[in-house]
Short mmCIF file of C-alpha atoms in Angstrom, two decimals:
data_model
loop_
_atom_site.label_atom_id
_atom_site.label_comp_id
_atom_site.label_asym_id
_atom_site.label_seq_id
_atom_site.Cartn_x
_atom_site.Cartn_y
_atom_site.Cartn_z
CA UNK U 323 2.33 -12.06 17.97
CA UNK U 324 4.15 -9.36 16.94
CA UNK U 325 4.00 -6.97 13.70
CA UNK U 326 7.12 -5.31 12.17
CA UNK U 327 8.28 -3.41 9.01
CA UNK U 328 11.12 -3.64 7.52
CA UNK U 329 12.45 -1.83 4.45
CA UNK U 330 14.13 1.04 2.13
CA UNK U 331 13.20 4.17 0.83
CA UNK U 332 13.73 7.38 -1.07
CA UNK U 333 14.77 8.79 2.11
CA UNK U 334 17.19 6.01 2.91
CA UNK U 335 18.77 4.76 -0.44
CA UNK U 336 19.94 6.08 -3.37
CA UNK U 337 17.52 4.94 -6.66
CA UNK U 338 20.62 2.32 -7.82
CA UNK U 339 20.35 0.49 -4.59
CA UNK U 340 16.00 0.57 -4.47
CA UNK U 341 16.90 -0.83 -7.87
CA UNK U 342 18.11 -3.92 -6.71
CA UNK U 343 15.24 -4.42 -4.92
CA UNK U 344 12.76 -3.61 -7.42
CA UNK U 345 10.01 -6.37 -7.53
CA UNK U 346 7.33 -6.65 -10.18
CA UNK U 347 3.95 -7.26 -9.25
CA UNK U 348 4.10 -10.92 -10.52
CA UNK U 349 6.73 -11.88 -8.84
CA UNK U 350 5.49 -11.02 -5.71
CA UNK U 351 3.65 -14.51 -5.14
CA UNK U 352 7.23 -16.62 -5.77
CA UNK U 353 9.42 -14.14 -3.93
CA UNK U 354 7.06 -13.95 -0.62
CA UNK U 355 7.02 -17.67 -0.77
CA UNK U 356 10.73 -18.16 -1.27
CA UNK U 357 11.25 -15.07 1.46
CA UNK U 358 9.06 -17.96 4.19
CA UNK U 359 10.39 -21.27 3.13
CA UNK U 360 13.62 -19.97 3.80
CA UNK U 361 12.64 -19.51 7.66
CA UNK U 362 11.64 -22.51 10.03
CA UNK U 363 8.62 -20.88 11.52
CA UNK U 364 6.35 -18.85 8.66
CA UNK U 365 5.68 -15.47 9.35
CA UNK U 366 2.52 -13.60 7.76
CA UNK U 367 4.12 -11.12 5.40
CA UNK U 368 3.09 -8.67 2.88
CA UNK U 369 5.94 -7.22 0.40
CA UNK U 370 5.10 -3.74 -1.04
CA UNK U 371 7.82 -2.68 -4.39
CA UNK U 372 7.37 0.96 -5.79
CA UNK U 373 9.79 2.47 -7.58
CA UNK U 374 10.48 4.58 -4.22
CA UNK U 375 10.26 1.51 -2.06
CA UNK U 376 10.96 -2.19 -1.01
CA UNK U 377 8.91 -2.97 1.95
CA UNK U 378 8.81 -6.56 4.06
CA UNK U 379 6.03 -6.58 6.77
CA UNK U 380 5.73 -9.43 8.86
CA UNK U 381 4.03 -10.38 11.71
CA UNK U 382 5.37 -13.29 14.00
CA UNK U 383 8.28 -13.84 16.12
CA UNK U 384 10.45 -10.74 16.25
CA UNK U 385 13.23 -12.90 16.22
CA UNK U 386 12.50 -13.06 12.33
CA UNK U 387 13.74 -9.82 11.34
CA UNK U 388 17.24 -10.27 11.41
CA UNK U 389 16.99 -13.33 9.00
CA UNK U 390 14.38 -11.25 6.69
CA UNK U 391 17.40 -8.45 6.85
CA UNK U 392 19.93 -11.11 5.50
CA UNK U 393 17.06 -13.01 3.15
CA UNK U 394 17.12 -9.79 1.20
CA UNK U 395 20.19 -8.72 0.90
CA UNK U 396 21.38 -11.77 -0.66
CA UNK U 397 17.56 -11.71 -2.77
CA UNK U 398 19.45 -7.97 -3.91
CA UNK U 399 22.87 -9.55 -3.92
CA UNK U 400 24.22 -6.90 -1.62
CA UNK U 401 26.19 -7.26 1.76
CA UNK U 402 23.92 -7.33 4.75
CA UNK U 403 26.23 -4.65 6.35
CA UNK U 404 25.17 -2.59 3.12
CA UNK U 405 21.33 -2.68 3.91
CA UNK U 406 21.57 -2.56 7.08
CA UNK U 407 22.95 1.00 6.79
CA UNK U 408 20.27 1.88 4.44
CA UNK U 409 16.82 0.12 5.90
CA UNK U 410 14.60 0.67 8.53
CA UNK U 411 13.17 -1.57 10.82
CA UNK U 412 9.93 -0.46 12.78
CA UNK U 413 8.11 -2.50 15.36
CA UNK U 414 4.70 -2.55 16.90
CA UNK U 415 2.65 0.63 16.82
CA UNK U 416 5.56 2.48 15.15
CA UNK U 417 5.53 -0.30 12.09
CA UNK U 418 1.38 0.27 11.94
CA UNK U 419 1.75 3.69 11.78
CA UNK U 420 3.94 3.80 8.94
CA UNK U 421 1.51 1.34 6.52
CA UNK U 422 -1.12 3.73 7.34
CA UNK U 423 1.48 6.94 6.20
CA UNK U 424 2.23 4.97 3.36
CA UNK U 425 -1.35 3.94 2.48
CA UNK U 426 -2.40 8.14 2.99
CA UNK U 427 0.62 9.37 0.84
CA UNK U 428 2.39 10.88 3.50
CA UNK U 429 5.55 9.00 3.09
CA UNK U 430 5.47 9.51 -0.64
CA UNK U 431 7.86 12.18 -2.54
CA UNK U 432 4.52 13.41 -3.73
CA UNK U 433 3.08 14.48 -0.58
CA UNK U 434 -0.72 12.83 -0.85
CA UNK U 435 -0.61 11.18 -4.21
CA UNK U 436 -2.73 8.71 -4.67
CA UNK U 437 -1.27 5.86 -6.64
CA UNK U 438 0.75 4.06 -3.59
CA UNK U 439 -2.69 3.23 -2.26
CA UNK U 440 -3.51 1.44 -4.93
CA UNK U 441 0.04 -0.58 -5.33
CA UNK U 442 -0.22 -0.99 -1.44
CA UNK U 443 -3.75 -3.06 -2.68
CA UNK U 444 -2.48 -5.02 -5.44
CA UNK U 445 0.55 -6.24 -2.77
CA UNK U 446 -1.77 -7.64 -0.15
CA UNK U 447 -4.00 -9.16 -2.77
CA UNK U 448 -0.37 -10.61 -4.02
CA UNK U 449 0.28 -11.71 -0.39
CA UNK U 450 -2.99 -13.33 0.00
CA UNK U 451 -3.43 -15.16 -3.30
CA UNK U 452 0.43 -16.71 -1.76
CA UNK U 453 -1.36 -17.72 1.47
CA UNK U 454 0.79 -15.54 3.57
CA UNK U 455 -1.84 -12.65 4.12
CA UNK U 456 -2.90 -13.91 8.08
CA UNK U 457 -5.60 -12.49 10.40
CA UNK U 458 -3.01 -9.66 12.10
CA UNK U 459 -1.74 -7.90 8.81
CA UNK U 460 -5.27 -8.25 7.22
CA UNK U 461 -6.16 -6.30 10.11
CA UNK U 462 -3.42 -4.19 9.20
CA UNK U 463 -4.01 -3.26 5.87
CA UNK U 464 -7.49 -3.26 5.89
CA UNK U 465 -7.29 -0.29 8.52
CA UNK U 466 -4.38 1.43 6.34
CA UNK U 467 -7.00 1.31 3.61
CA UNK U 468 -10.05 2.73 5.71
CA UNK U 469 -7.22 5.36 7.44
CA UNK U 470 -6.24 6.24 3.73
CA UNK U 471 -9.74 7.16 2.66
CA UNK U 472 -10.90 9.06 5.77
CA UNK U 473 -7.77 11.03 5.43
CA UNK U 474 -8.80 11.97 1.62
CA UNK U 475 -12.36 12.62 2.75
CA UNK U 476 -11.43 14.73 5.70
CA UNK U 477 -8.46 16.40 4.47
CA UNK U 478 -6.68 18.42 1.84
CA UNK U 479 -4.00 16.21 1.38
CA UNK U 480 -4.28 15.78 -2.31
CA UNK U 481 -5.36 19.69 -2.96
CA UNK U 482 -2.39 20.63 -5.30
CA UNK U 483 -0.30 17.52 -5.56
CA UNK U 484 2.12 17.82 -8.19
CA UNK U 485 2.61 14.27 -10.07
CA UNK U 486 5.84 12.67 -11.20
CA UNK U 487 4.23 13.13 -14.86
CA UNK U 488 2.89 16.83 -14.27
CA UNK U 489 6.42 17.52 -12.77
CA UNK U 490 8.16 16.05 -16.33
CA UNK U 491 5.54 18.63 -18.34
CA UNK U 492 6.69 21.32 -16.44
CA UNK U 493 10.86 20.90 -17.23
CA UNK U 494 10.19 19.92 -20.26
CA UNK U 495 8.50 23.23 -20.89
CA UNK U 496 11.05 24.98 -18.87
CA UNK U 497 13.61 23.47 -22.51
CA UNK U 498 11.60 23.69 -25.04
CA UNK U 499 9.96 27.33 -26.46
CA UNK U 500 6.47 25.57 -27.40
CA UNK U 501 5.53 21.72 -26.83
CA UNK U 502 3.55 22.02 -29.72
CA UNK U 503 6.72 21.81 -31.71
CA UNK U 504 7.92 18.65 -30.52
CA UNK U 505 7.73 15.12 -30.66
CA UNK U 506 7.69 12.93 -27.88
CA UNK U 507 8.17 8.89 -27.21
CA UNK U 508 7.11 6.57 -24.48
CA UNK U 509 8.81 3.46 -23.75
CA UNK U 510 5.92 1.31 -21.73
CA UNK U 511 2.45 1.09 -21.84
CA UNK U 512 1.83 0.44 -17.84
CA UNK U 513 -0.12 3.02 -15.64
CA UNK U 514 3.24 5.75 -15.54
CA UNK U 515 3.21 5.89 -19.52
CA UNK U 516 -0.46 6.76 -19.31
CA UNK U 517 -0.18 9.56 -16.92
CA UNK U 518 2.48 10.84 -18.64
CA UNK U 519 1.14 10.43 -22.17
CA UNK U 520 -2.21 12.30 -20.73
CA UNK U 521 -0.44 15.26 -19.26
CA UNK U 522 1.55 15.62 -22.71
CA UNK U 523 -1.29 15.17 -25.04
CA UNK U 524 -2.92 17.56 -23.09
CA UNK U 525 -0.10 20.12 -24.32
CA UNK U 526 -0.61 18.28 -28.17
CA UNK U 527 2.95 18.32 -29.07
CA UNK U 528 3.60 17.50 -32.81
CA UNK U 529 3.73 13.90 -32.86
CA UNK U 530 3.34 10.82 -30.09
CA UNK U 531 4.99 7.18 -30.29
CA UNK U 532 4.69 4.42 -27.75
CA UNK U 533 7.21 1.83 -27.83
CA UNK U 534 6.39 -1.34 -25.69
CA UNK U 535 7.27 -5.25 -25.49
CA UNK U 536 3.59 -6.09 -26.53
CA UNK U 537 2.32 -4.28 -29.38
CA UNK U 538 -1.32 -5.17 -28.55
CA UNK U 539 -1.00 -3.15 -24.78
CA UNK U 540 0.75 -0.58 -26.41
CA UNK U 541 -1.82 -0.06 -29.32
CA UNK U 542 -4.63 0.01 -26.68
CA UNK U 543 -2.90 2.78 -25.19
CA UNK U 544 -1.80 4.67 -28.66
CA UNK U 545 -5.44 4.69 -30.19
CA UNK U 546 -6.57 6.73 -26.88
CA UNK U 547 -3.58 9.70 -27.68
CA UNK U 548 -3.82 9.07 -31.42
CA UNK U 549 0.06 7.76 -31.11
CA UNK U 550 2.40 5.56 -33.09
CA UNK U 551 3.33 2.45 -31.75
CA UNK U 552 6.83 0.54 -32.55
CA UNK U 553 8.74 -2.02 -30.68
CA UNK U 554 11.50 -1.65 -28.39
CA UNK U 555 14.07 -3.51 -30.89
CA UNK U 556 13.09 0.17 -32.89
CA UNK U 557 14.29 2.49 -30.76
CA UNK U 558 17.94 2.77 -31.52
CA UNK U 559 17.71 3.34 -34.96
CA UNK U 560 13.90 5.70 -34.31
CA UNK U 561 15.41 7.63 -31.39
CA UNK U 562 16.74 10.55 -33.13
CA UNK U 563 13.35 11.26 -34.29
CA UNK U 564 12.03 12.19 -31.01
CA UNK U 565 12.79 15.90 -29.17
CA UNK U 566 11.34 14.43 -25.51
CA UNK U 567 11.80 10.48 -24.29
CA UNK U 568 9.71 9.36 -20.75
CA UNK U 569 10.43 5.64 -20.40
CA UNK U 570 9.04 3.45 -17.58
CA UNK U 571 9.32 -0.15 -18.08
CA UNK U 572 9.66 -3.16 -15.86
CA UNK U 573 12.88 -4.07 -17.39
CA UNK U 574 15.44 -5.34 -15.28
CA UNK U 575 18.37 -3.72 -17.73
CA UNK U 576 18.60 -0.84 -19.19
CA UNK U 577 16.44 -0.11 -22.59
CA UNK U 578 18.60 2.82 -23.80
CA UNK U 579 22.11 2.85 -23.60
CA UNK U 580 24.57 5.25 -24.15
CA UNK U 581 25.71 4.09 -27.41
CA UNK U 582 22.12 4.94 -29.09
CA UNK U 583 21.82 8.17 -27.26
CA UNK U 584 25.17 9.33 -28.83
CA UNK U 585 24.17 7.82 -32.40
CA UNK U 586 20.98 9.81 -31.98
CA UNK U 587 22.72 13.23 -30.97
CA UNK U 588 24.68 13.34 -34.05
CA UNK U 589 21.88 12.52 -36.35
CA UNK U 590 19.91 15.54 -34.76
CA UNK U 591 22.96 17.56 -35.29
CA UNK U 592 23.34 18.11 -31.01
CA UNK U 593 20.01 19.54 -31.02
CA UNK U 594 18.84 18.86 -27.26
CA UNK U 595 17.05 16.04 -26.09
CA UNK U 596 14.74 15.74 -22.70
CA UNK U 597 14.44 12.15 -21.16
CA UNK U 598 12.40 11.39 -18.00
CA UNK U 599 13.29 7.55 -16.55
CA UNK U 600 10.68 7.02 -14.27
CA UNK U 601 11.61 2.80 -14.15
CA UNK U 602 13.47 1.59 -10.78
CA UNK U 603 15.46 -0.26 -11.67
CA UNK U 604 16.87 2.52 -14.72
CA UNK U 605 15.43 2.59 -17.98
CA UNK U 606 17.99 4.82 -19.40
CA UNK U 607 22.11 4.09 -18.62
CA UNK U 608 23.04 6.81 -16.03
CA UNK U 609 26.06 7.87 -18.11
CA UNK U 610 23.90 9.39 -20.17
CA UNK U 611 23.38 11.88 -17.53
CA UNK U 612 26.84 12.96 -18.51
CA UNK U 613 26.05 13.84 -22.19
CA UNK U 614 25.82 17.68 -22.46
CA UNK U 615 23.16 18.29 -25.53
CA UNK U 616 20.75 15.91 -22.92
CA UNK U 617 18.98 17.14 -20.13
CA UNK U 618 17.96 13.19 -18.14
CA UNK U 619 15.66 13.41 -15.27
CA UNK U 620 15.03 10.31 -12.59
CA UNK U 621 12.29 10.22 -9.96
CA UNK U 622 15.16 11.34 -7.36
CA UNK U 623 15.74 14.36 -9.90
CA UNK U 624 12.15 15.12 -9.81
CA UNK U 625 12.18 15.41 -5.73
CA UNK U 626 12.89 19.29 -5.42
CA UNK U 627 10.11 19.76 -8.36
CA UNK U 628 7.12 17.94 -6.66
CA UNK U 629 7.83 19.38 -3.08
CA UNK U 630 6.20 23.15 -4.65
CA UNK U 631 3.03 23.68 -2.52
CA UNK U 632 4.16 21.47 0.51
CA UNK U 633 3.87 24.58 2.63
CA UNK U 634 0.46 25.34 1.78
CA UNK U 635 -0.53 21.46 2.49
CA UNK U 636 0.95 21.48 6.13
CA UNK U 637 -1.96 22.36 7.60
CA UNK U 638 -3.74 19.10 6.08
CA UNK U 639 -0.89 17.38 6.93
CA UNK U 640 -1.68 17.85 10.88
CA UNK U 641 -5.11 16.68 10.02
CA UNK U 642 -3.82 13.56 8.48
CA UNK U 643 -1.70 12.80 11.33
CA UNK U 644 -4.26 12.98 13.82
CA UNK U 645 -6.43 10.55 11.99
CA UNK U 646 -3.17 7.87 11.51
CA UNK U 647 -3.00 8.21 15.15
CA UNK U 648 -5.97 7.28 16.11
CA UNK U 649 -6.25 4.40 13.52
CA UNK U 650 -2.72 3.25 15.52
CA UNK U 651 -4.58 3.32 18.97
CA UNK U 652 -7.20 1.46 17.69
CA UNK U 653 -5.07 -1.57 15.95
CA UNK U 654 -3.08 -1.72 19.05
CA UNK U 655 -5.99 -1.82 21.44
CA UNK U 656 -7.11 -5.00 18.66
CA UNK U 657 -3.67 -6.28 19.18
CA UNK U 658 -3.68 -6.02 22.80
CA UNK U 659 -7.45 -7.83 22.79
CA UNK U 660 -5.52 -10.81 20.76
CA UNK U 661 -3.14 -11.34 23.17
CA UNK U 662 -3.37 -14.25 25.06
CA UNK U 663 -1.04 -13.44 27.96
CA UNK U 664 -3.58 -10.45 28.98
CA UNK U 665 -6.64 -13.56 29.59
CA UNK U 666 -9.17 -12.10 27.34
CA UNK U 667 -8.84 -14.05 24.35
CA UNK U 668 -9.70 -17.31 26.89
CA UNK U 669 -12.26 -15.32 28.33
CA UNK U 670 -13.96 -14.26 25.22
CA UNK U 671 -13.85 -18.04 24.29
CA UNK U 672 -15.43 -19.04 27.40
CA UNK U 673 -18.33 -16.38 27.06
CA UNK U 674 -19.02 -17.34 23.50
CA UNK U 675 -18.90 -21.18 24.53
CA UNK U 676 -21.55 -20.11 27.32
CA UNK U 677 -24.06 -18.23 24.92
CA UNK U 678 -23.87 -20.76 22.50
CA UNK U 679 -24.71 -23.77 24.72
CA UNK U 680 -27.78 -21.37 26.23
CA UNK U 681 -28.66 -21.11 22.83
CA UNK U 682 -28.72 -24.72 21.88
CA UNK U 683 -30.87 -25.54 25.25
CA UNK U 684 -33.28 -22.96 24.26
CA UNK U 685 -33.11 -24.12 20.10
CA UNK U 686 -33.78 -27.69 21.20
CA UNK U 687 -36.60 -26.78 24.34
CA UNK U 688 -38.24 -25.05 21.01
CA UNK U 689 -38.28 -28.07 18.63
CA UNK U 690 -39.61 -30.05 20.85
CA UNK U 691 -42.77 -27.32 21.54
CA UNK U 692 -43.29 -27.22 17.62
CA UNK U 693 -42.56 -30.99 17.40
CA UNK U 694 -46.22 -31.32 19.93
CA UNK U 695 -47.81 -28.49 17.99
CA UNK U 696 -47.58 -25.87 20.26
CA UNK U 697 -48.11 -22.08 18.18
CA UNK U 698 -44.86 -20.87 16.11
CA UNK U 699 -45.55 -17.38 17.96
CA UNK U 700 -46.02 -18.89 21.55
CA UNK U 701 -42.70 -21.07 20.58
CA UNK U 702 -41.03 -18.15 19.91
CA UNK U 703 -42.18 -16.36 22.98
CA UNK U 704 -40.98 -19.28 25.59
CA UNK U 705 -37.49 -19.35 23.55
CA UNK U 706 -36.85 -15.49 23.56
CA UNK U 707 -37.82 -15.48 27.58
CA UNK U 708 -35.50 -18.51 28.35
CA UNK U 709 -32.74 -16.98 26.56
CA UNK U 710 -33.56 -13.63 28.34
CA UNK U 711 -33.71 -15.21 31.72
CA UNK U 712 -30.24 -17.37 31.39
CA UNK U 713 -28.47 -14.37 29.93
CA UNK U 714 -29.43 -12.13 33.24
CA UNK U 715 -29.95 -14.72 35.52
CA UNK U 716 -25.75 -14.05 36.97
CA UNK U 717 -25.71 -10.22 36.50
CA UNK U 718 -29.18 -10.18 38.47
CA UNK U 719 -27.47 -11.95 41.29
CA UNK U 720 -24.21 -10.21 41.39
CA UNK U 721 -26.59 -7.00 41.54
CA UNK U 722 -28.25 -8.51 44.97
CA UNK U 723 -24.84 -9.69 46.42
CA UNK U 724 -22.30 -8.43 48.70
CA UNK U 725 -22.36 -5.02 51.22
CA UNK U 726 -23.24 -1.61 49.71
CA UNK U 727 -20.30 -0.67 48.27
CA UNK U 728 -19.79 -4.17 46.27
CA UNK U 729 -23.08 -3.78 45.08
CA UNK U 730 -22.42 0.50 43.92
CA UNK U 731 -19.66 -0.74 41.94
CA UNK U 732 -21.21 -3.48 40.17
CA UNK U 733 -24.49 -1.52 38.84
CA UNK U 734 -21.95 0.74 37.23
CA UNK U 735 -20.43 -2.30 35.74
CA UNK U 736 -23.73 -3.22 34.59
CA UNK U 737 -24.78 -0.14 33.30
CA UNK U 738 -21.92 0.01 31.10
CA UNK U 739 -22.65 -3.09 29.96
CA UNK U 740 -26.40 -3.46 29.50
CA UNK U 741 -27.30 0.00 28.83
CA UNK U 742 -25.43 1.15 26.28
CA UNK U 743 -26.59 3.72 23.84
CA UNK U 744 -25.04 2.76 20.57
CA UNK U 745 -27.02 0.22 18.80
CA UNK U 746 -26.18 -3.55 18.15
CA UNK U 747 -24.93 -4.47 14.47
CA UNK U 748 -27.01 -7.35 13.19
CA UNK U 749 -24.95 -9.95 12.03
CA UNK U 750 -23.13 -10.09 8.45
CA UNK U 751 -25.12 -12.86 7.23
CA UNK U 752 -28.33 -11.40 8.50
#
């Protein structure tokens, strides 16, 4: 068994290329089990889609990555030579200790945010609910997630994050004198849109509107901000109305195109117009980029904005780190445990076979004592002793055996064993 990652990012691909491999969190379920029928032997994989990255993890045969490499690039309709020059692929110890960067934020353009831990969530609930969530990336995850929160506890990894949405406030303040004076639109209702709509309406600019597919989400979200709500089949002819535009949407085209800008510009007579598209793929036609009365910001844009107060983080950073590495040591040490080639999974077997047949001697000696009416507490008694006895009766012998030396070696053994100071864990169901 092997575990490997496999993947693009903001580091390694430009936003038009993630964009291709943009997944929505429904379609996770169809597109993991297309991504597995499409191989003869079934890997367990996880896919993880952010607007900063595609990410496959698999554990299996190694000999699947190359066809997961080719799977999606044709899933992205690119060339496999064209993602190969833009993904990564990261094995072993080196793929673990990336999901547990990712799960901590320290892979993220916004050094320690928080939100990728809770995508990373939602995908291996995704994976799971499609069956193809196994025991080794379980393990996985699950340790991402308790890596994740001992790095928030125990660090100051968040202290100072700047947010995509905080980052948007700022440049839009940078254009305009006074946000009080202007009017700004949303086009979405997900969680984006409502970090973005809070850090506005916390500067309570003249006027709000949320535009969004369903008009029920987005009135749920409008009555919090005391916003407008239209449809999306509005914006075109609304758009000039609005002074600031933040769209993230889940659209697979773009909802404002170049044509409406322009039509917009001339109604407002060229006055200028900020637009954040936070959507991967784009929201917002990149040619409008090229219109000089608007200033149009993407989450690449935003990079150099969100970095401020890295420095003072680096410290926490080093803190981080050394937690992720030890969370590595111990999944590999579980990996290593797993593996049958090093005898201890057969061994482990064999001493849990042993215990439970001692057990079931001792669990039927017992019924029959209660069976003749011997006393529940002398019952109890005889079956504690007998399980006592069997359970010492080889390390007792071992300790008696052999020269000196033999003997030396094996109390140590024993004493390791036996008299350990950290209590036992009573059983889940207990």
């Amino acid at each position: 068994m092997s575990v490997w990652a496999l993947g693009i990012n903001h580091h390694t691909a430009p936003l038009d290329l993630r964009g291709r491999f943009a997944f929505a969190l429904d379609q996770i379920q169809p597109t993991l089990n297309g991504y597995r029928q499409s191989l003869a032997r079934q890997p367990e994989a996880t896919l993880l889609s952010t607007c900063n990255r595609t990410e496959l993890y698999g554990a299996g045969d190694q000999a699947a990555v190359e066809p997961t490499l080719e799977w999606l690039a044709h899933t992205g309709g690119v060339s496999t030579h064209v993602l190969r020059d833009h993904a990564y692929v990261l094995r072993e110890d080196q793929a673990a200790r990336h999901a547990f960067r990712v799960a901590s934020g320290l892979d993220s353009m916004v050094l320690g945010e928080a939100q990728i831990l809770g995508q990373m969530k939602d995908a291996v609930r995704a994976a799971d609910e499609a069956g193809a969530l196994g025991t080794t990336l379980h393990q996985l995850f699950q340790r991402s997630f308790a890596v994740a929160k001992q790095v928030r506890t125990s660090t100051e990894i968040g202290a100072h994050s700047i947010s995509m949405t905080a980052a948007a406030v700022r440049l839009a303040s940078q254009l305009f004198e006074d946000l009080k004076d202007i009017k700004v639109l949303f086009v979405g209702a997900g969680e984006m849109i409502e970090l973005a709509a809070t850090h506005f309406a916390a500067k309570t600019p003249k006027a709000m509107a949320i535009a969004n597919r369903s008009l029920e989400r987005g009135e749920k979200l409008a009555g919090r901000f005391g916003a407008e709500v239209m449809r999306l089949a509005d914006i075109p002819d609304r758009l000039h109305e609005f002074d600031a535009v933040v769209s993230c949407t889940a659209s697979t085209l773009p909802i404002i195109g170049l044509g409406a800008v322009e039509r917009a510009l001339k109604k407002r007579k060229h006055r200028p117009m900020f637009m954040v598209d936070l959507a991967v793929p784009r929201d917002i036609e990149i040619e409008v980029k090229g219109l000089s009365d608007v200033y149009l910001y993407t989450v690449d844009d935003l990079a150099t904005v969100v970095q401020t107060g890295k420095d003072n983080r680096q410290a926490a950073v080093a803190q981080a780190e050394a937690i992720i590495d030890a969370g590595v040591l111990s999944f590999m040490h579980w990996m290593e445990q797993r593996d049958p080639a090093n005898g201890m999974v057969p061994l482990i077997q064999q001493i849990h076979a042993q215990a439970d047949a001692w057990r079931s001697a001792e669990m039927a000696r017992a019924k029959k004592l209660l069976a003749r009416g011997e006393p529940v507490d002398a019952v109890l008694e005889a079956m504690s002793r007998g399980l006592t006895q069997k359970m010492l009766h080889g390390t007792l012998a071992e300790l008696r055996a052999g020269d000196a030396d033999t003997r030396a070696a094996t109390a140590q053994t024993v004493s390791r064993l036996f008299l350990r100071d950290d209590p036992v864990k009573p059983p889940r169901n207990s």
